[in-house]
Coordinates of C-alpha atoms in Angstrom, one line a residue:
X1 CA -35.9 18.8 -5.1
X2 CA -37.3 17.5 -8.4
X3 CA -40.1 15.0 -8.8
X4 CA -37.9 12.0 -9.5
X5 CA -35.7 12.7 -6.4
X6 CA -38.8 12.7 -4.2
X7 CA -40.0 9.3 -5.6
X8 CA -36.5 7.8 -5.2
X9 CA -36.1 9.1 -1.6
X10 CA -39.3 7.5 -0.6
X11 CA -38.4 4.2 -2.2
X12 CA -34.8 4.1 -0.9
X13 CA -35.9 3.6 2.8
X14 CA -37.8 0.4 1.9
X15 CA -35.0 -0.9 -0.3
X16 CA -32.4 -0.4 2.3
X17 CA -34.5 -2.2 4.9
X18 CA -35.0 -5.0 2.4
X19 CA -31.3 -5.4 1.7
X20 CA -30.6 -5.5 5.4
X21 CA -33.3 -8.2 5.9
X22 CA -31.2 -10.4 3.6
X23 CA -27.9 -9.8 5.6
X24 CA -25.8 -7.3 7.6
X25 CA -24.0 -4.8 5.4
X26 CA -21.8 -1.8 5.7
X27 CA -22.6 1.6 4.1
X28 CA -20.6 1.3 0.8
X29 CA -21.8 -2.2 0.4
X30 CA -25.5 -1.1 0.7
X31 CA -24.9 1.7 -1.9
X32 CA -23.2 -0.7 -4.3
X33 CA -25.9 -3.3 -4.0
X34 CA -28.7 -0.8 -4.5
X35 CA -27.1 0.7 -7.6
X36 CA -26.2 -2.7 -9.0
X37 CA -29.6 -4.3 -8.4
X38 CA -31.5 -1.3 -9.7
X39 CA -29.4 -0.8 -12.9
X40 CA -28.1 2.5 -11.5
X41 CA -31.6 4.0 -10.8
X42 CA -30.8 4.0 -7.0
X43 CA -27.3 5.2 -7.1
X44 CA -27.2 6.9 -3.7
X45 CA -24.3 9.1 -2.7
X46 CA -22.9 9.3 0.8
X47 CA -24.8 12.6 1.3
X48 CA -28.1 10.6 0.8
X49 CA -27.3 7.2 2.2
X50 CA -25.7 8.0 5.5
X51 CA -28.4 10.4 6.7
X52 CA -30.9 7.7 5.8
X53 CA -29.0 5.1 7.8
X54 CA -28.7 7.5 10.8
X55 CA -32.5 8.2 10.5
X56 CA -33.3 4.5 10.4
X57 CA -31.0 3.8 13.3
X58 CA -32.5 6.6 15.4
X59 CA -36.0 5.2 14.8
X60 CA -34.8 1.8 16.0
X61 CA -35.3 0.1 12.6
X62 CA -31.7 -0.8 12.2
X63 CA -28.6 -1.0 14.5
X64 CA -24.9 -1.1 14.1
X65 CA -24.2 -4.8 14.8
X66 CA -20.4 -4.6 14.7
X67 CA -17.5 -2.5 13.8
X68 CA -14.4 -4.0 12.2
X69 CA -11.2 -2.5 10.8
X70 CA -11.6 -1.6 7.2
X71 CA -8.7 -3.1 5.3
X72 CA -6.1 -0.4 4.5
X73 CA -8.5 2.4 5.5
X74 CA -7.3 3.0 9.0
X75 CA -10.9 3.3 10.3
X76 CA -13.7 1.2 11.5
X77 CA -16.4 -0.3 9.2
X78 CA -19.9 -0.3 10.7
X79 CA -22.2 -3.2 9.7
X80 CA -25.9 -2.5 9.9
X81 CA -28.6 -5.0 10.6
X82 CA -32.4 -5.0 10.8
X83 CA -34.1 -4.9 14.2
X84 CA -37.4 -6.5 15.0
X85 CA -39.1 -3.1 14.6
X86 CA -37.3 -2.8 11.2
X87 CA -38.8 -6.1 10.1
X88 CA -42.3 -4.9 11.0
X89 CA -41.7 -1.6 9.3
X90 CA -40.5 -3.3 6.1
X91 CA -43.5 -5.6 6.0
X92 CA -45.8 -2.6 6.4
X93 CA -43.9 -0.7 3.7
X94 CA -44.1 -3.7 1.3
X95 CA -47.9 -4.0 1.8
X96 CA -48.2 -0.3 1.0
X97 CA -46.0 -0.6 -2.0
X98 CA -48.0 -3.5 -3.4
X99 CA -51.2 -1.5 -3.0
X100 CA -49.7 1.6 -4.7
X101 CA -48.2 -0.5 -7.5
X102 CA -51.5 -2.3 -8.1
X103 CA -53.4 1.0 -8.2
X104 CA -50.9 2.6 -10.5
X105 CA -51.1 -0.4 -12.8
X106 CA -54.9 -0.3 -12.8
X107 CA -55.1 3.3 -13.7
X108 CA -52.2 3.6 -16.1
X109 CA -52.4 0.2 -17.6
X110 CA -49.6 -2.3 -18.3
X111 CA -48.0 0.0 -20.8
X112 CA -46.3 2.0 -18.0
X113 CA -45.4 -0.8 -15.6

């Protein structure tokens, strides 16, 4: 995995948690919002997004809050929401992110931020 992919993978977890803090979403909706809000930088494919969602769910940070029939798809659509543990994890991640961003800015200067 290349350097950029490693950076993006680490950020995607926090970004997904933040999106779900705002409201419940289903997988494709999460991927679309990430891509749109990041100008395509976080364009996650299914092979990246769903393992991430399953991992977050297995750690108790998110849960499937409801399943509804996807219009015309003949299958259920799972909506994910943040749990209390997920809220705490997100807050910790955001504190860490602020520290890292500040440190990077101090060392590299504003020309790179």
